[in-house]
Short mmCIF file of C-alpha atoms in Angstrom, two decimals:
data_model
loop_
_atom_site.label_atom_id
_atom_site.label_comp_id
_atom_site.label_asym_id
_atom_site.label_seq_id
_atom_site.Cartn_x
_atom_site.Cartn_y
_atom_site.Cartn_z
CA MET M 11 -13.61 2.09 -14.01
CA ASN M 12 -13.62 5.15 -12.46
CA ASP M 13 -10.12 6.08 -11.19
CA PRO M 14 -8.47 4.36 -8.27
CA PHE M 15 -6.42 7.23 -7.28
CA ASP M 16 -7.57 10.37 -5.94
CA ALA M 17 -5.99 13.44 -7.37
CA ARG M 18 -4.61 13.97 -3.76
CA THR M 19 -3.06 10.64 -3.93
CA ARG M 20 -1.55 11.91 -7.17
CA GLN M 21 -0.36 14.91 -6.41
CA ARG M 22 1.12 13.93 -3.28
CA TRP M 23 3.54 11.00 -5.19
CA LEU M 24 3.71 14.29 -8.21
CA LYS M 25 5.68 16.17 -5.50
CA ILE M 26 7.73 12.81 -3.56
CA ALA M 27 8.90 12.85 -7.23
CA GLU M 28 9.83 16.69 -7.11
CA ASP M 29 10.91 16.19 -3.42
CA ALA M 30 13.88 13.43 -4.74
CA LYS M 31 14.94 14.78 -7.44
CA PRO M 32 18.70 14.07 -7.37
CA LYS M 33 21.30 16.67 -7.18
CA LEU M 34 23.50 17.07 -11.12
CA HIS M 35 27.99 16.43 -10.90
CA HIS M 36 29.69 18.42 -13.66
CA ARG M 37 33.15 18.10 -15.11
CA GLU M 38 34.60 19.94 -17.68
CA ALA M 39 36.30 17.97 -20.47
CA ARG M 40 37.94 19.71 -23.61
CA PRO M 41 38.87 18.29 -27.22
CA LEU M 42 41.87 16.02 -27.22
CA ARG M 43 42.48 15.61 -31.12
CA VAL M 44 42.13 17.51 -34.67
CA VAL M 45 40.04 14.39 -36.78
CA GLU M 46 38.97 13.93 -40.45
CA GLY M 47 36.47 11.57 -41.71
CA LEU M 48 37.10 9.27 -44.42
CA ARG M 49 35.08 6.74 -46.39
CA ASN M 50 35.80 3.29 -45.72
CA PRO M 51 33.13 0.33 -45.95
CA VAL M 52 34.69 -1.68 -44.19
CA ALA M 53 34.01 1.04 -41.44
CA HIS M 54 30.86 1.17 -39.24
CA GLN M 55 28.31 2.80 -40.93
CA HIS M 56 31.46 3.07 -43.83
CA TRP M 57 33.08 6.63 -41.79
CA GLU M 58 36.50 6.30 -40.25
CA MET M 59 38.02 9.08 -38.03
CA LEU M 60 41.78 9.65 -39.71
CA ASP M 61 44.06 11.16 -36.94
CA LYS M 62 45.13 15.14 -37.68
CA GLY M 63 46.90 16.35 -34.48
CA PRO M 64 46.14 17.44 -31.43
CA ALA M 65 43.03 19.58 -31.25
CA SER M 66 46.02 22.68 -30.17
CA SER M 67 46.10 22.76 -33.80
CA VAL M 68 42.50 24.11 -34.41
CA TRP M 69 43.89 27.74 -32.30
CA GLU M 70 47.18 28.13 -33.76
CA ARG M 71 46.24 29.24 -36.63
CA THR M 72 43.27 30.94 -38.26
CA TRP M 73 40.13 29.89 -40.22
CA ARG M 74 38.68 31.63 -43.44
CA GLY M 75 35.23 31.30 -45.07
CA GLY M 76 34.70 27.99 -46.39
CA GLU M 77 36.48 26.25 -44.07
CA SER M 78 36.32 23.57 -41.34
CA PHE M 79 36.98 20.78 -38.63
CA ILE M 80 36.43 18.28 -36.64
CA LEU M 81 37.03 17.85 -32.72
CA ASP M 82 36.94 14.59 -30.90
CA PHE M 83 36.99 14.71 -27.34
CA GLY M 84 37.44 10.98 -26.66
CA VAL M 85 34.84 9.65 -25.67
CA HIS M 86 31.22 10.43 -25.51
CA LEU M 87 29.94 13.39 -24.16
CA VAL M 88 26.59 14.78 -22.42
CA GLY M 89 27.10 18.75 -21.91
CA HIS M 90 27.29 22.34 -21.95
CA VAL M 91 29.35 23.87 -24.86
CA SER M 92 31.45 26.81 -24.39
CA PHE M 93 34.40 28.71 -26.71
CA ASP M 94 35.80 31.49 -27.76
CA VAL M 95 35.42 33.24 -31.14
CA ALA M 96 38.43 36.57 -31.85
CA ALA M 97 38.78 38.17 -34.87
CA ASP M 98 42.74 38.13 -37.54
CA GLY M 99 42.46 41.40 -38.78
CA ILE M 100 39.23 44.03 -38.79
CA ALA M 101 36.83 42.77 -38.68
CA ASP M 102 33.65 44.54 -40.58
CA ALA M 103 30.57 41.98 -40.95
CA PRO M 104 29.76 39.30 -38.56
CA VAL M 105 31.29 35.14 -38.64
CA ARG M 106 28.19 32.92 -39.12
CA LEU M 107 29.57 29.19 -38.09
CA GLU M 108 27.53 26.17 -38.46
CA LEU M 109 27.88 23.61 -36.06
CA ILE M 110 26.89 19.90 -36.02
CA PHE M 111 27.80 17.47 -33.09
CA GLY M 112 28.02 13.46 -33.79
CA GLU M 113 27.90 10.77 -31.24
CA ILE M 114 29.21 8.47 -34.05
CA ALA M 115 31.63 9.09 -37.46
CA ALA M 116 28.74 9.64 -39.65
CA GLU M 117 26.83 12.02 -37.62
CA VAL M 118 29.28 14.52 -38.93
CA CYS M 119 30.71 13.36 -42.30
CA GLU M 120 26.97 12.83 -44.17
CA PRO M 121 24.85 14.99 -45.27
CA PHE M 122 21.45 16.02 -42.89
CA ASP M 123 19.70 17.12 -45.70
CA PRO M 124 17.46 16.20 -47.59
CA TYR M 125 15.86 14.40 -43.99
CA SER M 126 13.77 11.28 -44.31
CA GLY M 127 13.63 10.29 -41.04
CA GLN M 128 10.01 9.44 -38.87
CA MET M 129 10.93 11.31 -36.21
CA SER M 130 11.42 15.13 -36.04
CA ARG M 131 14.14 16.49 -38.10
CA ALA M 132 15.03 18.58 -34.30
CA TRP M 133 16.65 15.99 -32.86
CA LEU M 134 19.77 16.33 -35.37
CA GLN M 135 22.17 17.81 -33.39
CA ASP M 136 23.29 21.15 -36.19
CA GLU M 137 23.01 24.68 -35.87
CA VAL M 138 23.86 27.60 -37.60
CA LEU M 139 25.61 30.48 -35.34
CA THR M 140 26.00 34.29 -36.18
CA ILE M 141 28.63 35.80 -33.78
CA ASP M 142 28.29 39.67 -34.81
CA LEU M 143 30.95 41.56 -32.59
CA PRO M 144 33.82 39.25 -32.26
CA PRO M 145 35.71 38.90 -29.99
CA GLN M 146 32.95 36.87 -28.01
CA HIS M 147 33.03 34.15 -25.75
CA VAL M 148 30.02 32.01 -26.56
CA ALA M 149 28.16 29.95 -24.35
CA LEU M 150 25.66 27.67 -26.81
CA PRO M 151 22.47 27.57 -24.68
CA ARG M 152 21.60 23.47 -25.70
CA ARG M 153 22.53 20.77 -24.07
CA TYR M 154 24.73 18.02 -26.92
CA ALA M 155 24.92 14.41 -26.95
CA PHE M 156 28.86 14.02 -29.07
CA ARG M 157 31.50 12.63 -29.02
CA TYR M 158 32.78 14.90 -32.37
CA LEU M 159 32.22 18.90 -32.98
CA LYS M 160 32.24 20.04 -36.32
CA ILE M 161 32.71 23.76 -37.18
CA THR M 162 32.70 25.26 -40.66
CA VAL M 163 32.89 28.42 -41.07
CA ALA M 164 30.05 29.13 -42.86
CA SER M 165 30.78 32.91 -43.99
CA GLU M 166 33.41 35.68 -42.79
CA SER M 167 35.00 39.27 -44.60
CA ALA M 168 37.89 39.70 -46.47
CA PRO M 169 39.21 41.88 -44.26
CA PHE M 170 39.50 39.62 -41.13
CA SER M 171 39.45 35.51 -40.33
CA VAL M 172 38.73 33.57 -37.09
CA ARG M 173 40.74 32.62 -34.41
CA PHE M 174 39.05 30.21 -31.94
CA ASP M 175 40.24 29.43 -28.18
CA HIS M 176 39.03 27.77 -24.90
CA PHE M 177 36.58 25.41 -26.13
CA LEU M 178 34.94 23.11 -23.28
CA CYS M 179 32.32 20.71 -22.45
CA ARG M 180 30.69 21.26 -18.38
CA THR M 181 29.34 17.61 -18.20
CA VAL M 182 26.30 17.04 -16.49
CA SER M 183 24.95 13.79 -14.89
CA SER M 184 23.04 12.78 -11.49
CA ALA M 185 25.57 9.72 -11.76
CA ASP M 186 28.57 10.04 -8.96
CA GLU M 187 31.66 8.50 -9.98
CA ALA M 188 32.87 8.77 -6.55
CA ALA M 189 30.11 5.63 -5.28
CA VAL M 190 31.43 3.35 -7.90
CA GLU M 191 33.24 -0.15 -6.43
CA PRO M 192 35.83 -0.96 -8.56
CA LEU M 193 35.79 -4.81 -10.30
CA PRO M 194 37.85 -6.82 -8.21
CA PRO M 195 41.10 -8.63 -9.64
CA GLY M 196 40.90 -11.04 -12.98
CA VAL M 197 38.40 -9.74 -14.41
CA PRO M 198 39.34 -9.94 -18.66
CA GLU M 199 40.88 -6.85 -19.64
CA ASP M 200 37.93 -6.86 -22.48
CA LEU M 201 35.33 -7.32 -20.06
CA ARG M 202 36.85 -3.62 -17.84
CA VAL M 203 36.19 -1.72 -21.23
CA MET M 204 33.11 -3.03 -21.14
CA ASP M 205 32.20 -2.11 -18.25
CA GLU M 206 34.28 1.12 -18.06
CA VAL M 207 31.70 2.12 -21.70
CA SER M 208 28.40 0.46 -19.73
CA ARG M 209 29.20 3.06 -16.90
CA ARG M 210 29.68 5.90 -19.51
CA THR M 211 26.57 5.23 -21.34
CA LEU M 212 24.17 4.67 -17.85
CA ALA M 213 25.85 8.16 -16.36
CA ASN M 214 25.22 10.07 -19.41
CA CYS M 215 21.64 8.95 -19.44
CA MET M 216 21.05 9.72 -15.43
CA GLN M 217 19.61 13.01 -15.81
CA THR M 218 17.18 14.50 -13.50
CA VAL M 219 14.58 11.22 -14.83
CA PHE M 220 16.80 7.51 -16.28
CA GLU M 221 16.48 9.91 -20.15
CA ASP M 222 16.39 6.89 -23.12
CA GLY M 223 18.35 8.89 -24.68
CA PRO M 224 20.06 12.48 -24.06
CA LYS M 225 20.86 12.73 -27.49
CA ARG M 226 17.23 11.82 -28.80
CA ASP M 227 14.27 11.51 -26.47
CA ARG M 228 15.04 13.29 -23.45
CA ARG M 229 12.54 11.51 -21.56
CA LEU M 230 11.57 8.65 -19.03
CA TRP M 231 10.12 5.22 -20.52
CA MET M 232 9.07 2.68 -18.68
CA ASP M 233 12.02 0.44 -19.88
CA LEU M 234 13.47 1.78 -16.57
CA ALA M 235 12.59 -1.46 -14.28
CA VAL M 236 15.58 -2.94 -16.69
CA CYS M 237 17.99 0.25 -16.83
CA ALA M 238 17.55 1.03 -12.63
CA PRO M 239 18.88 -2.30 -11.67
CA VAL M 240 22.05 -1.31 -13.37
CA ASN M 241 22.50 2.49 -11.14
CA HIS M 242 22.08 0.24 -7.85
CA VAL M 243 25.08 -1.82 -8.50
CA THR M 244 26.79 0.90 -9.54
CA PHE M 245 25.82 4.73 -8.77
CA ARG M 246 23.24 3.43 -5.60
CA GLN M 247 21.17 6.88 -6.54
CA PHE M 248 18.09 5.91 -5.51
CA ASP M 249 16.80 8.98 -5.29
CA LEU M 250 16.75 8.90 -9.45
CA THR M 251 14.66 5.57 -9.12
CA LYS M 252 12.48 6.92 -6.81
CA ARG M 253 11.60 10.28 -8.88
CA CYS M 254 11.15 7.76 -11.45
CA LEU M 255 9.01 5.64 -10.47
CA TYR M 256 6.38 8.14 -8.04
CA LEU M 257 6.35 10.05 -11.66
CA PHE M 258 4.81 7.13 -13.33
CA ALA M 259 2.12 7.08 -10.76
CA GLY M 260 1.24 10.11 -10.18
CA LEU M 261 0.56 10.44 -14.17
CA SER M 262 -0.91 7.17 -14.45
CA ASN M 263 -4.04 7.14 -16.62
CA ALA M 264 -7.50 7.87 -15.11
CA LYS M 265 -8.20 3.87 -14.91
CA GLY M 266 -4.71 3.77 -13.05
CA ILE M 267 -2.56 2.93 -16.20
CA VAL M 268 1.35 3.95 -15.98
CA PRO M 269 2.11 6.10 -19.27
CA ALA M 270 5.35 4.35 -21.26
CA CYS M 271 6.70 7.62 -20.92
CA VAL M 272 7.30 10.68 -18.85
CA TYR M 273 8.09 14.87 -19.64
CA GLU M 274 9.67 15.98 -17.14
CA ALA M 275 9.09 20.06 -18.77
CA PRO M 276 7.39 22.68 -18.99
CA GLN M 277 5.77 20.71 -16.12
CA PRO M 278 5.35 16.96 -15.56
CA HIS M 279 3.43 15.34 -17.33
CA ALA M 280 2.49 11.75 -19.47
CA GLY M 281 2.90 11.06 -23.03
CA ASN M 282 0.25 9.86 -25.19
CA ASP M 283 1.79 6.35 -25.95
CA PHE M 284 1.08 3.20 -23.38
CA ILE M 285 2.39 -0.04 -24.02
CA LEU M 286 1.68 -3.43 -22.89
CA ASP M 287 4.25 -5.21 -21.81
CA TYR M 288 6.13 -2.26 -19.71
CA THR M 289 2.92 -2.68 -17.87
CA ALA M 290 3.84 -5.99 -16.49
CA LEU M 291 7.85 -4.54 -15.08
CA PHE M 292 6.57 -1.88 -13.24
CA ALA M 293 6.12 -4.25 -10.17
CA GLY M 294 10.05 -5.69 -10.61
CA ALA M 295 11.29 -2.44 -11.05
CA LEU M 296 9.67 -1.02 -7.30
CA LEU M 297 10.52 -4.57 -5.56
CA ASP M 298 14.30 -4.16 -6.96
CA TYR M 299 13.95 -0.11 -5.54
CA ALA M 300 12.91 -1.52 -2.68
CA GLU M 301 14.86 -4.28 -1.87
CA THR M 302 18.47 -2.57 -2.78
CA SER M 303 17.57 0.55 -1.02
CA GLY M 304 15.86 -0.86 1.86
CA ASP M 305 12.58 2.38 1.37
CA TRP M 306 9.72 -0.31 2.07
CA SER M 307 7.35 2.61 2.80
CA THR M 308 7.81 3.83 -0.75
CA ALA M 309 6.90 -0.44 -1.92
CA ASP M 310 4.04 -0.01 -0.09
CA ASP M 311 3.09 3.55 -0.76
CA LEU M 312 2.95 2.58 -4.51
CA TRP M 313 1.56 -1.07 -4.55
CA PRO M 314 -2.01 -0.15 -5.28
CA VAL M 315 -0.40 0.84 -8.86
CA VAL M 316 1.36 -2.68 -9.12
CA TRP M 317 -2.31 -3.78 -8.87
CA ARG M 318 -3.71 -2.29 -11.03
CA GLN M 319 -1.49 -2.51 -13.90
CA LEU M 320 -2.04 -6.40 -12.29
CA GLU M 321 -5.84 -6.25 -12.64
CA MET M 322 -5.22 -4.90 -17.03
CA LEU M 323 -3.26 -7.29 -17.75
CA GLN M 324 -5.31 -10.53 -16.66
CA THR M 325 -8.19 -8.40 -19.08
CA HIS M 326 -5.94 -9.92 -21.76
CA LEU M 327 -6.10 -13.38 -20.91
CA ASP M 328 -8.49 -16.01 -22.80
CA ASP M 329 -9.89 -18.88 -20.62
CA ASN M 330 -7.02 -20.88 -21.24
CA GLY M 331 -5.01 -18.44 -19.46
CA LEU M 332 -2.84 -17.27 -22.82
CA PHE M 333 -2.70 -14.05 -24.37
CA THR M 334 -4.76 -12.69 -26.63
CA ASP M 335 -3.53 -9.19 -28.55
CA PRO M 336 -6.22 -6.95 -27.95
CA GLY M 337 -5.43 -4.60 -30.83
CA ASP M 338 -6.17 -1.81 -29.27
CA TRP M 339 -2.28 -1.57 -27.05
CA TRP M 340 1.21 -0.82 -28.45
CA ILE M 341 3.62 -3.97 -27.83
CA PHE M 342 7.02 -3.38 -27.90
CA ILE M 343 9.36 -6.12 -27.04
CA ASP M 344 11.82 -5.33 -29.90
CA TRP M 345 12.31 -3.04 -33.00
CA GLU M 346 12.60 -6.16 -35.15
CA PRO M 347 9.89 -5.36 -37.46
CA ARG M 348 8.66 -9.28 -38.30
CA LEU M 349 8.41 -10.32 -34.67
CA HIS M 350 5.35 -12.13 -33.82
CA LYS M 351 4.61 -11.43 -29.66
CA GLN M 352 1.82 -13.51 -28.52
CA ALA M 353 4.52 -15.63 -26.62
CA ALA M 354 7.25 -13.58 -26.20
CA VAL M 355 3.99 -11.30 -24.05
CA GLN M 356 2.86 -14.17 -22.36
CA GLY M 357 6.72 -14.45 -20.56
CA VAL M 358 6.36 -11.23 -19.26
CA ILE M 359 2.96 -10.78 -17.82
CA LEU M 360 4.12 -14.39 -15.95
CA TYR M 361 7.32 -11.78 -15.11
CA GLY M 362 5.19 -9.47 -13.90
CA LEU M 363 2.56 -11.45 -12.13
CA GLN M 364 5.51 -13.10 -10.31
CA THR M 365 7.53 -10.20 -9.51
CA ALA M 366 4.17 -8.66 -8.05
CA ALA M 367 3.55 -11.77 -5.96
CA ALA M 368 6.53 -11.90 -4.30
CA LEU M 369 5.95 -8.42 -3.62
CA ALA M 370 3.55 -9.19 -2.75
CA GLU M 371 4.88 -11.67 0.54
CA LYS M 372 7.23 -8.56 1.38
CA LEU M 373 4.87 -6.35 2.15
CA ASN M 374 2.49 -8.50 4.20
CA ASP M 375 -0.36 -8.71 1.71
CA PRO M 376 -0.16 -12.99 1.43
CA THR M 377 -4.26 -12.83 0.62
CA ARG M 378 -3.38 -10.66 -3.02
CA ALA M 379 -0.49 -13.00 -3.69
CA ALA M 380 -1.54 -16.61 -2.82
CA SER M 381 -4.66 -15.02 -5.39
CA LEU M 382 -1.08 -14.98 -8.16
CA ARG M 383 -0.63 -18.43 -7.92
CA PRO M 384 -3.50 -19.83 -9.84
CA VAL M 385 -2.99 -17.04 -12.82
CA ILE M 386 0.54 -18.24 -12.74
CA GLU M 387 0.05 -21.46 -12.85
CA LYS M 388 -3.21 -20.86 -15.56
CA MET M 389 -0.39 -19.31 -17.80
CA LYS M 390 2.25 -21.63 -17.45
CA ARG M 391 0.25 -24.57 -18.55
CA ALA M 392 -1.22 -22.34 -21.48
CA ALA M 393 2.52 -21.30 -22.34
CA ARG M 394 3.68 -25.61 -22.28
CA GLU M 395 0.55 -26.83 -24.17
CA PHE M 396 -0.52 -24.50 -26.60
CA LEU M 397 3.11 -22.04 -27.55
CA PHE M 398 5.42 -24.91 -27.01
CA SER M 399 6.65 -26.98 -30.18
CA ARG M 400 7.57 -30.76 -29.32
CA GLU M 401 9.19 -31.06 -32.75
CA LYS M 402 11.25 -28.12 -32.46
CA GLY M 403 12.23 -28.01 -29.08
CA VAL M 404 11.26 -24.15 -28.57
CA PHE M 405 8.52 -21.87 -28.05
CA VAL M 406 7.39 -20.60 -31.09
CA SER M 407 4.60 -18.05 -31.68
CA GLY M 408 1.52 -16.86 -34.62
CA PRO M 409 -0.10 -18.84 -36.93
CA GLU M 410 2.86 -19.72 -39.12
CA LYS M 411 4.75 -21.01 -36.07
CA GLN M 412 7.63 -18.47 -35.87
CA ILE M 413 10.67 -18.85 -33.88
CA SER M 414 12.46 -16.08 -32.21
CA TRP M 415 14.85 -15.90 -29.54
CA ALA M 416 12.25 -13.14 -28.24
CA SER M 417 9.64 -16.32 -27.42
CA GLN M 418 12.48 -18.44 -25.52
CA ILE M 419 14.00 -15.55 -23.87
CA TRP M 420 10.84 -14.16 -21.89
CA MET M 421 9.08 -18.30 -20.84
CA ILE M 422 12.33 -18.96 -19.24
CA LEU M 423 12.10 -15.43 -17.81
CA GLY M 424 8.68 -15.88 -17.25
CA ARG M 425 9.64 -19.16 -15.85
CA ALA M 426 7.56 -20.91 -17.96
CA ILE M 427 10.05 -23.59 -17.65
CA GLU M 428 13.19 -23.78 -15.87
CA GLY M 429 16.65 -25.06 -15.01
CA ASP M 430 17.55 -28.24 -17.91
CA GLU M 431 14.73 -27.07 -19.91
CA ALA M 432 15.27 -24.12 -20.40
CA ALA M 433 19.27 -24.60 -21.19
CA ARG M 434 18.07 -26.80 -24.02
CA VAL M 435 15.28 -23.69 -25.30
CA MET M 436 18.68 -21.16 -25.26
CA ARG M 437 20.74 -24.25 -26.51
CA SER M 438 18.77 -24.89 -28.99
CA VAL M 439 17.68 -21.67 -30.56
CA GLN M 440 20.56 -20.02 -30.34
CA GLY M 441 21.73 -23.52 -32.92
CA MET M 442 18.20 -22.53 -35.46
CA PRO M 443 20.23 -20.28 -38.45
CA ASP M 444 16.68 -18.88 -38.68
CA ALA M 445 15.38 -17.90 -35.83
CA LEU M 446 14.62 -14.57 -35.06
CA LYS M 447 17.55 -12.33 -33.56
CA PRO M 448 16.81 -9.57 -32.13
CA VAL M 449 17.60 -6.31 -32.66
CA ASN M 450 17.96 -4.39 -29.64
CA PRO M 451 20.66 -4.31 -26.92
CA GLY M 452 18.01 -4.49 -24.54
CA LEU M 453 16.56 -7.69 -25.82
CA TYR M 454 20.00 -8.84 -26.04
CA HIS M 455 20.47 -7.79 -21.74
CA LEU M 456 18.05 -10.19 -21.54
CA ALA M 457 19.09 -12.81 -23.93
CA VAL M 458 22.48 -12.57 -21.34
CA GLN M 459 19.78 -13.18 -18.40
CA ALA M 460 17.71 -15.68 -19.94
CA LEU M 461 21.34 -17.57 -20.44
CA CYS M 462 22.43 -17.11 -16.94
CA VAL M 463 19.42 -18.19 -15.11
CA SER M 464 19.36 -21.45 -17.84
CA GLY M 465 22.92 -22.37 -16.10
CA LEU M 466 24.88 -20.88 -19.45
CA GLU M 467 26.93 -18.58 -17.89
CA ASN M 468 30.34 -19.23 -20.60
CA ASP M 469 27.48 -18.83 -23.60
CA GLY M 470 26.22 -15.08 -21.74
CA VAL M 471 29.47 -13.77 -21.40
CA LYS M 472 30.53 -15.01 -25.10
CA LEU M 473 26.90 -12.91 -26.10
CA LEU M 474 28.93 -10.24 -24.37
CA ARG M 475 31.44 -10.57 -26.28
CA ARG M 476 30.24 -10.76 -29.47
CA TYR M 477 27.34 -8.48 -29.20
CA TRP M 478 29.19 -5.28 -27.13
CA GLY M 479 32.42 -5.94 -28.18
CA GLY M 480 31.01 -5.98 -31.50
CA MET M 481 30.38 -2.63 -30.31
CA ILE M 482 34.00 -1.31 -28.87
CA GLU M 483 35.47 -2.74 -32.13
CA ARG M 484 33.36 -0.43 -34.46
CA GLY M 485 34.28 2.05 -31.82
CA ALA M 486 31.75 3.10 -29.90
CA THR M 487 32.18 4.51 -26.06
CA THR M 488 28.86 4.19 -25.06
CA PHE M 489 26.61 1.41 -26.20
CA TRP M 490 23.40 2.05 -29.18
CA GLU M 491 20.03 1.70 -29.28
CA ILE M 492 19.85 -0.29 -31.88
CA TYR M 493 23.06 -2.53 -33.21
CA ASP M 494 22.88 -5.28 -35.84
CA SER M 495 26.76 -6.32 -37.17
CA GLU M 496 24.94 -7.41 -40.72
CA ARG M 497 22.56 -4.04 -41.08
CA PRO M 498 24.71 -1.47 -39.66
CA PHE M 499 22.16 1.48 -41.22
CA LEU M 500 19.46 -0.89 -39.54
CA SER M 501 16.90 2.19 -37.86
CA PRO M 502 13.49 2.20 -36.26
CA TYR M 503 13.14 6.34 -37.37
CA GLY M 504 13.73 5.68 -41.10
CA ASN M 505 17.82 6.83 -40.95
CA TYR M 506 19.76 6.39 -39.10
CA LEU M 507 21.14 9.02 -38.26
CA VAL M 508 18.51 9.94 -36.04
CA ASN M 509 19.36 6.67 -34.07
CA SER M 510 20.68 7.18 -30.78
CA SER M 511 24.17 6.25 -29.17
CA TYR M 512 22.18 4.63 -26.94
CA PRO M 513 20.71 1.12 -26.05
CA GLN M 514 17.99 1.31 -24.11
CA LEU M 515 19.65 2.60 -21.27
CA ILE M 516 22.58 0.24 -21.05
CA ARG M 517 20.39 -2.54 -19.02
CA GLU M 518 22.45 -4.93 -20.96
CA PHE M 519 24.88 -5.22 -18.21
CA PHE M 520 23.63 -5.94 -15.27
CA ASN M 521 25.45 -8.84 -15.58
CA ILE M 522 28.54 -6.63 -16.14
CA HIS M 523 28.57 -5.94 -12.50
CA LEU M 524 28.48 -8.81 -10.60
CA PHE M 525 31.94 -10.51 -12.12
CA GLY M 526 34.58 -11.66 -9.77
CA PRO M 527 34.83 -14.89 -7.39
CA SER M 528 34.30 -12.29 -4.71
CA ARG M 529 31.50 -11.34 -5.87
CA HIS M 530 28.10 -12.53 -4.94
CA VAL M 531 24.68 -10.04 -5.16
CA THR M 532 21.33 -11.14 -4.57
CA VAL M 533 19.20 -10.29 -8.03
CA ALA M 534 16.11 -12.01 -6.36
CA SER M 535 14.81 -9.11 -6.53
CA THR M 536 14.41 -8.54 -10.13
CA TRP M 537 14.85 -11.65 -11.11
CA PRO M 538 12.79 -13.75 -8.16
CA TRP M 539 13.58 -17.11 -8.74
CA VAL M 540 17.47 -16.37 -8.78
CA ASP M 541 18.44 -16.85 -5.20
CA HIS M 542 22.62 -15.73 -6.57
CA LEU M 543 24.27 -15.26 -9.28
CA ARG M 544 28.47 -15.33 -8.85
CA PHE M 545 31.03 -15.18 -11.43
CA GLY M 546 34.65 -17.17 -11.11
CA SER M 547 37.39 -16.42 -13.35
CA SER M 548 35.77 -19.03 -15.88
CA ALA M 549 32.43 -17.61 -16.62
CA GLY M 550 35.20 -15.18 -18.20
CA SER M 551 37.28 -18.06 -19.59
#
């Protein structure tokens, strides 16, 4: 089909995106301790850090070739690093330093090479720095995402040794901590810690777009649809969400389909990937933004983009209203390679159609809203008739009738089933040891959502404590992109050292900001079948 959006419209959308670029905030952070890595088979990825004293012990002595130290900044940071290097003695040769920045202990303890990952080796944060004429103030040009900094004096010369001082990280984020409303009294301490870690994760990902990970990728992905609502109830940085929505619209392809990811530099451009299930999320992202910000003019402006995604999604339904994989799309859902995705995608498309119908009603487009209802009902019938096992009491997917959490989660969020029936399905799948579980924290987030909308809030809180609490117990100060307590070296990229410390942007913590007996937050925009979620003291018990 012809491009549904003319060049002038696209240019206008990209201009709006540029004008919405948020202000960046900075603060100064300094190292707190000197640490040493110790192999420990029961520690996360088999490494733990031993405290060797205050960071000041580094600049209270001199360092010779072959010696190294690891600075611990206490928590995960994103920013630019600087420090001073001086010679103690006559500097008759350059000083060569090897630097490694690590988000977790293994990154500064394990050798990077030989590297066998599927992603570029350049994402690993190591540098070789040669200083010709010490003393010198070193301001590293790159931005790093890290907690630990390892420095090795690779070489110097016999007449002198090396001194270090004034280590500083100037952090960067578009999140304003002053905008965050404190959690109310009565929230249990472990959930307060989760909230702190989740907010740090989000803030570190909030740059001039929602970055999928400020260590690796450093680009905007369409799954902002599930992370942006966290921003909307914490930092309330609405310009950032607006910018991202307009970037996707302006960079949609010649068929009007939004890309899976967007790059900002050297000028905004779309990535090569298109993810079918991500396109279904655009309607919900726009609706949530409009409802929480009050900016309905943006929703009206981008409504044609929403409609175009729906037109494409409906071409992949058979006569019964059942999703059929066209075979030429990337379908994500989760990083679990064994997952059969038909049932989950059926739920994702249902979710997209229903959020779009809700948006159409808000924008006074009842004709299109009405046109979606028969499709929605047809898809629900198909889900119940072809994908639900009455014998097992859960949804199944594929010729092997695979049972997975993903299928149940998205069928519930897509409202193929509701109420007591949804609760029975979630209870059933949790009790099936052979059911395929998520590996991506983003899908675990959706599991919490599915439990809550099914009336199983206590089960949702237990999952929060078990899964994200497990990361905290293993030393996380931001949440990880991929985590399986039984498979600590799991990586979708062929090398666990290139994993990011970010779980697809902390979308799993939308609920954590709703705890407290006095807090009512409307989530009808993101989950339109729910009027309000309220968590009282019993939810945290």
